[in-house]
């Protein structure tokens, strides 16, 4: 985990007198009396007071999951406890601060940092977030942060998205190495760095990590991260307020510009035009640019050709779908950050094997397990996992592709793939073909015509016939039944 000491020391130092601390400890006392011990220890104890400002008490939770849970289940009770303690507090909010250890006294301030000299130092003051910032952070759904990373027009950075919390595997090692290179150097080695890959594979995480690391190493640099969508909205508002000059200036004065999800500006011509000029200006001045998108530059439909070609001039790093080891590594790392819940390796292995779509879903599954375990106070077992994640597991099962089915079935029956797809009617290829069609229907969500098309352009009635025929044969032909069970097992692991 990255060092959060800096974050800790800054929070609300000005507003947080010992009186606030005292009130916070009384609020916790009230909650302790109101709830049973398990609930108190799971949900309230890990909280830390950040600040009380203009009637709003801001508290920090160590994970986004906990923040959301508190927000939807306990917000009102906590607010009441506050208002009983201090009638001026009419509102509360939560932010996420990962990696901090909640101290026993439940405050984010270390004792030595509550010393008067320290709290009055300009450094501490500068870091204290405004109430607006805390509130914005608390209400934003996904990207929660304590400050916006020092730039007035970039998007907030998620403090959890650092290099330390990024697990490296074969599928993302190039992207990771390139990201580190960009973060740790002021000299430009490749420009732009273009990261691409499917949804939930860590593009945004890496970009935030670049920003955090770069700011830490070179505090003077101007680092700006924002999504292509935000870039567009800022551009549009600069037109509306007839202020495009300052829009241009501010973007061109940046040392490191990162634009996420570039595919968003597909078919948005004037935004692309502006993007192109900004991009060229920065590159010409040897300022680093990092771009992400869900596909490679050449595949970015709806983006002008001149942009696509320039995007490929630097380093293009592809993030591939995760493999089993990487998924397991990510799960282990995430599980370690959750205190008081024990998850057996066996369960983590099972999840890594079965939830293959993307990291976001993997995290979602883990969070669901943890919520369940905490709620009913039961250890996480295999049985419970299968029960709680039923829908998710089924959805992931269906992600087998027709391609894969065809290859596996051809392998299994020892025939050539081209024969499987051909129009040959010999029994030794026709039956495996029917079996493959049957499995395509059973294991994917593709329609009959779609399956027919992928089997060498056959009619949907042929597929229907195959499905019916194999269904019947399964009842009578025990050898065939064995074959099918075997194949189904292959696809479910
Ligand atoms: P993308 O921007 O590519 O859609 P994100 O960066 O938002 O994906 O990642 C989705 C979630 O998965 C985030 O919570 C992120 O922290 C997590 N994640 C993705 N890849 C990794 C990794 N290699 N190690 C740790 N967490 C990861
Ligand atoms: Mg993203």
PDB file of C-alpha atoms in Angstrom, residues 22-230:
ATOM      1  CA  UNK A  22     -14.384  14.631  21.849  1.00  0.00           C
ATOM      2  CA  UNK A  23     -17.724  14.858  20.101  1.00  0.00           C
ATOM      3  CA  UNK A  24     -16.675  12.187  17.664  1.00  0.00           C
ATOM      4  CA  UNK A  25     -15.748   9.840  20.475  1.00  0.00           C
ATOM      5  CA  UNK A  26     -19.174  10.476  22.022  1.00  0.00           C
ATOM      6  CA  UNK A  27     -20.885   9.812  18.711  1.00  0.00           C
ATOM      7  CA  UNK A  28     -19.075   6.498  18.562  1.00  0.00           C
ATOM      8  CA  UNK A  29     -20.184   5.751  22.115  1.00  0.00           C
ATOM      9  CA  UNK A  30     -23.766   6.353  21.135  1.00  0.00           C
ATOM     10  CA  UNK A  31     -23.486   4.052  18.144  1.00  0.00           C
ATOM     11  CA  UNK A  32     -21.855   1.424  20.254  1.00  0.00           C
ATOM     12  CA  UNK A  33     -24.745   1.510  22.656  1.00  0.00           C
ATOM     13  CA  UNK A  34     -27.273   1.423  19.861  1.00  0.00           C
ATOM     14  CA  UNK A  35     -25.946  -1.494  17.784  1.00  0.00           C
ATOM     15  CA  UNK A  36     -24.610  -4.878  18.675  1.00  0.00           C
ATOM     16  CA  UNK A  37     -20.958  -5.402  18.925  1.00  0.00           C
ATOM     17  CA  UNK A  38     -20.533  -7.185  15.588  1.00  0.00           C
ATOM     18  CA  UNK A  39     -22.173  -4.387  13.673  1.00  0.00           C
ATOM     19  CA  UNK A  40     -20.324  -1.755  15.596  1.00  0.00           C
ATOM     20  CA  UNK A  41     -16.943  -3.371  15.014  1.00  0.00           C
ATOM     21  CA  UNK A  42     -17.572  -4.022  11.331  1.00  0.00           C
ATOM     22  CA  UNK A  43     -19.015  -0.719  10.291  1.00  0.00           C
ATOM     23  CA  UNK A  44     -18.428   2.080  12.767  1.00  0.00           C
ATOM     24  CA  UNK A  45     -15.157   1.298  14.382  1.00  0.00           C
ATOM     25  CA  UNK A  46     -13.145   1.514  11.156  1.00  0.00           C
ATOM     26  CA  UNK A  47     -14.526   4.998  10.484  1.00  0.00           C
ATOM     27  CA  UNK A  48     -12.409   8.054  11.051  1.00  0.00           C
ATOM     28  CA  UNK A  49     -13.470  11.642  11.428  1.00  0.00           C
ATOM     29  CA  UNK A  50     -12.122  13.872   8.702  1.00  0.00           C
ATOM     30  CA  UNK A  51     -13.631  17.209   9.378  1.00  0.00           C
ATOM     31  CA  UNK A  52     -16.621  19.097  10.686  1.00  0.00           C
ATOM     32  CA  UNK A  53     -17.339  22.122   8.641  1.00  0.00           C
ATOM     33  CA  UNK A  54     -20.419  24.308   8.225  1.00  0.00           C
ATOM     34  CA  UNK A  55     -22.623  21.793   9.928  1.00  0.00           C
ATOM     35  CA  UNK A  56     -21.416  18.829   7.934  1.00  0.00           C
ATOM     36  CA  UNK A  57     -19.460  16.003   9.545  1.00  0.00           C
ATOM     37  CA  UNK A  58     -17.229  14.250   7.048  1.00  0.00           C
ATOM     38  CA  UNK A  59     -16.065  10.743   7.895  1.00  0.00           C
ATOM     39  CA  UNK A  60     -13.716   8.446   6.033  1.00  0.00           C
ATOM     40  CA  UNK A  61     -14.178   4.741   5.396  1.00  0.00           C
ATOM     41  CA  UNK A  62     -11.306   2.513   4.312  1.00  0.00           C
ATOM     42  CA  UNK A  63     -13.018   1.053   1.245  1.00  0.00           C
ATOM     43  CA  UNK A  64     -15.535   2.134  -1.299  1.00  0.00           C
ATOM     44  CA  UNK A  65     -17.626  -0.837  -0.433  1.00  0.00           C
ATOM     45  CA  UNK A  66     -17.872   0.237   3.195  1.00  0.00           C
ATOM     46  CA  UNK A  67     -18.606   3.792   2.226  1.00  0.00           C
ATOM     47  CA  UNK A  68     -21.508   2.699   0.026  1.00  0.00           C
ATOM     48  CA  UNK A  69     -22.833   0.371   2.632  1.00  0.00           C
ATOM     49  CA  UNK A  70     -22.756   2.999   5.367  1.00  0.00           C
ATOM     50  CA  UNK A  71     -24.325   5.485   3.055  1.00  0.00           C
ATOM     51  CA  UNK A  72     -27.273   3.297   2.224  1.00  0.00           C
ATOM     52  CA  UNK A  73     -27.782   1.601   5.567  1.00  0.00           C
ATOM     53  CA  UNK A  74     -26.562   3.669   8.445  1.00  0.00           C
ATOM     54  CA  UNK A  75     -26.355   7.268   7.284  1.00  0.00           C
ATOM     55  CA  UNK A  76     -29.490   8.398   9.065  1.00  0.00           C
ATOM     56  CA  UNK A  77     -28.560   6.746  12.366  1.00  0.00           C
ATOM     57  CA  UNK A  78     -25.121   8.279  12.276  1.00  0.00           C
ATOM     58  CA  UNK A  79     -26.535  11.670  11.460  1.00  0.00           C
ATOM     59  CA  UNK A  80     -28.908  11.415  14.404  1.00  0.00           C
ATOM     60  CA  UNK A  81     -26.103  10.440  16.739  1.00  0.00           C
ATOM     61  CA  UNK A  82     -24.187  13.491  15.567  1.00  0.00           C
ATOM     62  CA  UNK A  83     -27.045  15.895  15.944  1.00  0.00           C
ATOM     63  CA  UNK A  84     -27.715  14.689  19.465  1.00  0.00           C
ATOM     64  CA  UNK A  85     -24.116  15.349  20.303  1.00  0.00           C
ATOM     65  CA  UNK A  86     -23.856  18.613  18.433  1.00  0.00           C
ATOM     66  CA  UNK A  87     -27.073  20.280  17.204  1.00  0.00           C
ATOM     67  CA  UNK A  88     -25.068  22.329  14.705  1.00  0.00           C
ATOM     68  CA  UNK A  89     -24.324  19.209  12.737  1.00  0.00           C
ATOM     69  CA  UNK A  90     -27.193  18.798  10.318  1.00  0.00           C
ATOM     70  CA  UNK A  91     -25.540  16.836   7.603  1.00  0.00           C
ATOM     71  CA  UNK A  92     -22.977  14.073   7.252  1.00  0.00           C
ATOM     72  CA  UNK A  93     -20.987  12.612   4.403  1.00  0.00           C
ATOM     73  CA  UNK A  94     -18.506   9.836   3.796  1.00  0.00           C
ATOM     74  CA  UNK A  95     -15.386   9.691   1.728  1.00  0.00           C
ATOM     75  CA  UNK A  96     -13.126   6.784   0.924  1.00  0.00           C
ATOM     76  CA  UNK A  97      -9.541   6.741   2.054  1.00  0.00           C
ATOM     77  CA  UNK A  98      -7.894   3.459   1.401  1.00  0.00           C
ATOM     78  CA  UNK A  99      -4.855   2.266   3.216  1.00  0.00           C
ATOM     79  CA  UNK A 100      -5.270   4.272   6.370  1.00  0.00           C
ATOM     80  CA  UNK A 101      -5.311   2.418   9.636  1.00  0.00           C
ATOM     81  CA  UNK A 102      -8.020   3.796  11.748  1.00  0.00           C
ATOM     82  CA  UNK A 103      -6.354   4.795  14.991  1.00  0.00           C
ATOM     83  CA  UNK A 104      -7.953   3.802  18.246  1.00  0.00           C
ATOM     84  CA  UNK A 105      -9.203   7.253  18.936  1.00  0.00           C
ATOM     85  CA  UNK A 106     -10.831   7.160  15.519  1.00  0.00           C
ATOM     86  CA  UNK A 107      -9.313  10.359  14.265  1.00  0.00           C
ATOM     87  CA  UNK A 108      -7.224  10.817  11.183  1.00  0.00           C
ATOM     88  CA  UNK A 109      -4.850  13.023  13.070  1.00  0.00           C
ATOM     89  CA  UNK A 110      -1.886  11.385  14.667  1.00  0.00           C
ATOM     90  CA  UNK A 111      -1.244  12.605  18.156  1.00  0.00           C
ATOM     91  CA  UNK A 112       1.968  14.323  17.272  1.00  0.00           C
ATOM     92  CA  UNK A 113       0.260  16.036  14.421  1.00  0.00           C
ATOM     93  CA  UNK A 114      -2.309  17.580  16.685  1.00  0.00           C
ATOM     94  CA  UNK A 115       0.426  19.594  18.218  1.00  0.00           C
ATOM     95  CA  UNK A 116      -0.276  23.291  17.678  1.00  0.00           C
ATOM     96  CA  UNK A 117       2.851  24.021  15.738  1.00  0.00           C
ATOM     97  CA  UNK A 118       2.082  21.302  13.292  1.00  0.00           C
ATOM     98  CA  UNK A 119      -1.534  22.149  12.744  1.00  0.00           C
ATOM     99  CA  UNK A 120      -0.629  25.718  12.022  1.00  0.00           C
ATOM    100  CA  UNK A 121       2.031  24.924   9.523  1.00  0.00           C
ATOM    101  CA  UNK A 122       1.228  26.073   6.012  1.00  0.00           C
ATOM    102  CA  UNK A 123       1.865  22.604   4.670  1.00  0.00           C
ATOM    103  CA  UNK A 124      -0.940  21.173   6.713  1.00  0.00           C
ATOM    104  CA  UNK A 125      -3.278  23.988   5.879  1.00  0.00           C
ATOM    105  CA  UNK A 126      -2.718  23.641   2.210  1.00  0.00           C
ATOM    106  CA  UNK A 127      -3.677  20.018   2.284  1.00  0.00           C
ATOM    107  CA  UNK A 128      -6.911  20.406   4.176  1.00  0.00           C
ATOM    108  CA  UNK A 129      -9.736  19.821   1.725  1.00  0.00           C
ATOM    109  CA  UNK A 130     -12.526  22.322   1.374  1.00  0.00           C
ATOM    110  CA  UNK A 131     -15.945  21.252   2.371  1.00  0.00           C
ATOM    111  CA  UNK A 132     -16.954  21.392  -1.247  1.00  0.00           C
ATOM    112  CA  UNK A 133     -14.211  18.963  -2.101  1.00  0.00           C
ATOM    113  CA  UNK A 134     -15.222  16.562   0.628  1.00  0.00           C
ATOM    114  CA  UNK A 135     -18.829  16.746  -0.380  1.00  0.00           C
ATOM    115  CA  UNK A 136     -18.088  16.254  -4.032  1.00  0.00           C
ATOM    116  CA  UNK A 137     -15.944  13.304  -3.150  1.00  0.00           C
ATOM    117  CA  UNK A 138     -18.604  11.843  -0.962  1.00  0.00           C
ATOM    118  CA  UNK A 139     -21.341  12.111  -3.527  1.00  0.00           C
ATOM    119  CA  UNK A 140     -19.402  10.966  -6.555  1.00  0.00           C
ATOM    120  CA  UNK A 141     -20.139   7.353  -7.087  1.00  0.00           C
ATOM    121  CA  UNK A 142     -16.954   5.835  -8.301  1.00  0.00           C
ATOM    122  CA  UNK A 143     -13.982   8.107  -8.096  1.00  0.00           C
ATOM    123  CA  UNK A 144     -13.574   9.331  -4.585  1.00  0.00           C
ATOM    124  CA  UNK A 145     -10.748  11.436  -3.467  1.00  0.00           C
ATOM    125  CA  UNK A 146      -9.442  13.836  -0.915  1.00  0.00           C
ATOM    126  CA  UNK A 147      -8.215  16.440  -3.312  1.00  0.00           C
ATOM    127  CA  UNK A 148      -8.223  16.693  -7.016  1.00  0.00           C
ATOM    128  CA  UNK A 149      -4.558  16.077  -7.316  1.00  0.00           C
ATOM    129  CA  UNK A 150      -3.503  19.678  -7.516  1.00  0.00           C
ATOM    130  CA  UNK A 151      -4.923  20.796 -10.813  1.00  0.00           C
ATOM    131  CA  UNK A 152      -7.900  23.008 -11.109  1.00  0.00           C
ATOM    132  CA  UNK A 153      -9.374  21.459 -14.233  1.00  0.00           C
ATOM    133  CA  UNK A 154      -8.398  17.811 -14.057  1.00  0.00           C
ATOM    134  CA  UNK A 155     -10.673  15.133 -12.649  1.00  0.00           C
ATOM    135  CA  UNK A 156     -10.185  13.851  -9.108  1.00  0.00           C
ATOM    136  CA  UNK A 157      -7.808  10.968  -8.594  1.00  0.00           C
ATOM    137  CA  UNK A 158      -8.816   7.857  -6.725  1.00  0.00           C
ATOM    138  CA  UNK A 159      -6.332   7.343  -3.876  1.00  0.00           C
ATOM    139  CA  UNK A 160      -6.683   3.576  -4.199  1.00  0.00           C
ATOM    140  CA  UNK A 161      -5.430   3.544  -7.768  1.00  0.00           C
ATOM    141  CA  UNK A 162      -1.681   3.460  -7.243  1.00  0.00           C
ATOM    142  CA  UNK A 163       1.163   1.369  -8.608  1.00  0.00           C
ATOM    143  CA  UNK A 164       1.400  -0.408  -5.281  1.00  0.00           C
ATOM    144  CA  UNK A 165      -2.124  -1.687  -5.519  1.00  0.00           C
ATOM    145  CA  UNK A 166      -1.791  -2.723  -9.153  1.00  0.00           C
ATOM    146  CA  UNK A 167      -1.087  -6.415  -9.578  1.00  0.00           C
ATOM    147  CA  UNK A 168       1.159  -7.168 -12.538  1.00  0.00           C
ATOM    148  CA  UNK A 169       0.825 -10.238 -14.741  1.00  0.00           C
ATOM    149  CA  UNK A 170       1.607 -11.281 -18.279  1.00  0.00           C
ATOM    150  CA  UNK A 171      -1.437  -9.542 -19.701  1.00  0.00           C
ATOM    151  CA  UNK A 172      -0.610  -6.087 -18.389  1.00  0.00           C
ATOM    152  CA  UNK A 173       3.157  -6.057 -17.855  1.00  0.00           C
ATOM    153  CA  UNK A 174       3.955  -3.950 -20.887  1.00  0.00           C
ATOM    154  CA  UNK A 175       1.334  -1.352 -20.007  1.00  0.00           C
ATOM    155  CA  UNK A 176       2.537  -1.326 -16.413  1.00  0.00           C
ATOM    156  CA  UNK A 177       6.213  -0.944 -17.330  1.00  0.00           C
ATOM    157  CA  UNK A 178       5.414   1.854 -19.757  1.00  0.00           C
ATOM    158  CA  UNK A 179       3.240   3.595 -17.187  1.00  0.00           C
ATOM    159  CA  UNK A 180       6.028   3.436 -14.629  1.00  0.00           C
ATOM    160  CA  UNK A 181       8.500   4.789 -17.122  1.00  0.00           C
ATOM    161  CA  UNK A 182       6.270   7.766 -17.808  1.00  0.00           C
ATOM    162  CA  UNK A 183       5.618   8.368 -14.117  1.00  0.00           C
ATOM    163  CA  UNK A 184       9.223   8.222 -13.030  1.00  0.00           C
ATOM    164  CA  UNK A 185      10.774  10.361 -15.724  1.00  0.00           C
ATOM    165  CA  UNK A 186      10.519  13.897 -16.845  1.00  0.00           C
ATOM    166  CA  UNK A 187      12.296  13.075 -20.081  1.00  0.00           C
ATOM    167  CA  UNK A 188       9.915  11.894 -22.741  1.00  0.00           C
ATOM    168  CA  UNK A 189      10.683   8.444 -24.098  1.00  0.00           C
ATOM    169  CA  UNK A 190       7.589   7.743 -26.093  1.00  0.00           C
ATOM    170  CA  UNK A 191       4.884  10.168 -26.884  1.00  0.00           C
ATOM    171  CA  UNK A 192       2.036   9.565 -26.609  1.00  0.00           C
ATOM    172  CA  UNK A 193       1.704   6.490 -24.452  1.00  0.00           C
ATOM    173  CA  UNK A 194      -1.440   4.865 -25.726  1.00  0.00           C
ATOM    174  CA  UNK A 195      -3.072   2.306 -23.421  1.00  0.00           C
ATOM    175  CA  UNK A 196      -5.859   0.184 -24.745  1.00  0.00           C
ATOM    176  CA  UNK A 197      -7.864  -2.790 -23.599  1.00  0.00           C
ATOM    177  CA  UNK A 198     -11.350  -3.969 -22.758  1.00  0.00           C
ATOM    178  CA  UNK A 199     -13.502  -2.588 -20.017  1.00  0.00           C
ATOM    179  CA  UNK A 200     -12.440  -3.135 -16.404  1.00  0.00           C
ATOM    180  CA  UNK A 201      -8.880  -4.210 -17.154  1.00  0.00           C
ATOM    181  CA  UNK A 202      -7.086  -1.416 -15.329  1.00  0.00           C
ATOM    182  CA  UNK A 203      -6.580   1.473 -17.782  1.00  0.00           C
ATOM    183  CA  UNK A 204      -7.979   4.100 -15.465  1.00  0.00           C
ATOM    184  CA  UNK A 205      -6.157   2.561 -12.537  1.00  0.00           C
ATOM    185  CA  UNK A 206      -2.821   2.874 -14.343  1.00  0.00           C
ATOM    186  CA  UNK A 207      -3.445   6.453 -15.372  1.00  0.00           C
ATOM    187  CA  UNK A 208      -4.279   7.509 -11.847  1.00  0.00           C
ATOM    188  CA  UNK A 209      -1.187   5.661 -10.653  1.00  0.00           C
ATOM    189  CA  UNK A 210       0.935   7.617 -13.124  1.00  0.00           C
ATOM    190  CA  UNK A 211      -0.518  10.853 -11.816  1.00  0.00           C
ATOM    191  CA  UNK A 212       0.025   9.999  -8.149  1.00  0.00           C
ATOM    192  CA  UNK A 213       3.580   8.816  -8.648  1.00  0.00           C
ATOM    193  CA  UNK A 214       4.552  11.664 -10.912  1.00  0.00           C
ATOM    194  CA  UNK A 215       3.224  14.290  -8.544  1.00  0.00           C
ATOM    195  CA  UNK A 216       4.968  12.690  -5.664  1.00  0.00           C
ATOM    196  CA  UNK A 217       8.324  12.611  -7.392  1.00  0.00           C
ATOM    197  CA  UNK A 218       8.073  15.943  -9.142  1.00  0.00           C
ATOM    198  CA  UNK A 219       5.735  18.116  -7.098  1.00  0.00           C
ATOM    199  CA  UNK A 220       6.257  21.106  -9.357  1.00  0.00           C
ATOM    200  CA  UNK A 221       4.961  19.447 -12.477  1.00  0.00           C
ATOM    201  CA  UNK A 222       1.492  20.144 -13.704  1.00  0.00           C
ATOM    202  CA  UNK A 223      -0.224  16.818 -14.128  1.00  0.00           C
ATOM    203  CA  UNK A 224      -3.742  16.715 -15.456  1.00  0.00           C
ATOM    204  CA  UNK A 225      -5.954  13.668 -15.775  1.00  0.00           C
ATOM    205  CA  UNK A 226      -9.432  13.771 -17.216  1.00  0.00           C
ATOM    206  CA  UNK A 227     -11.797  11.726 -19.335  1.00  0.00           C
ATOM    207  CA  UNK A 228     -12.370  12.541 -22.978  1.00  0.00           C
ATOM    208  CA  UNK A 229     -15.930  13.315 -22.009  1.00  0.00           C
ATOM    209  CA  UNK A 230     -14.799  15.934 -19.508  1.00  0.00           C
TER     210      UNK A 230
END
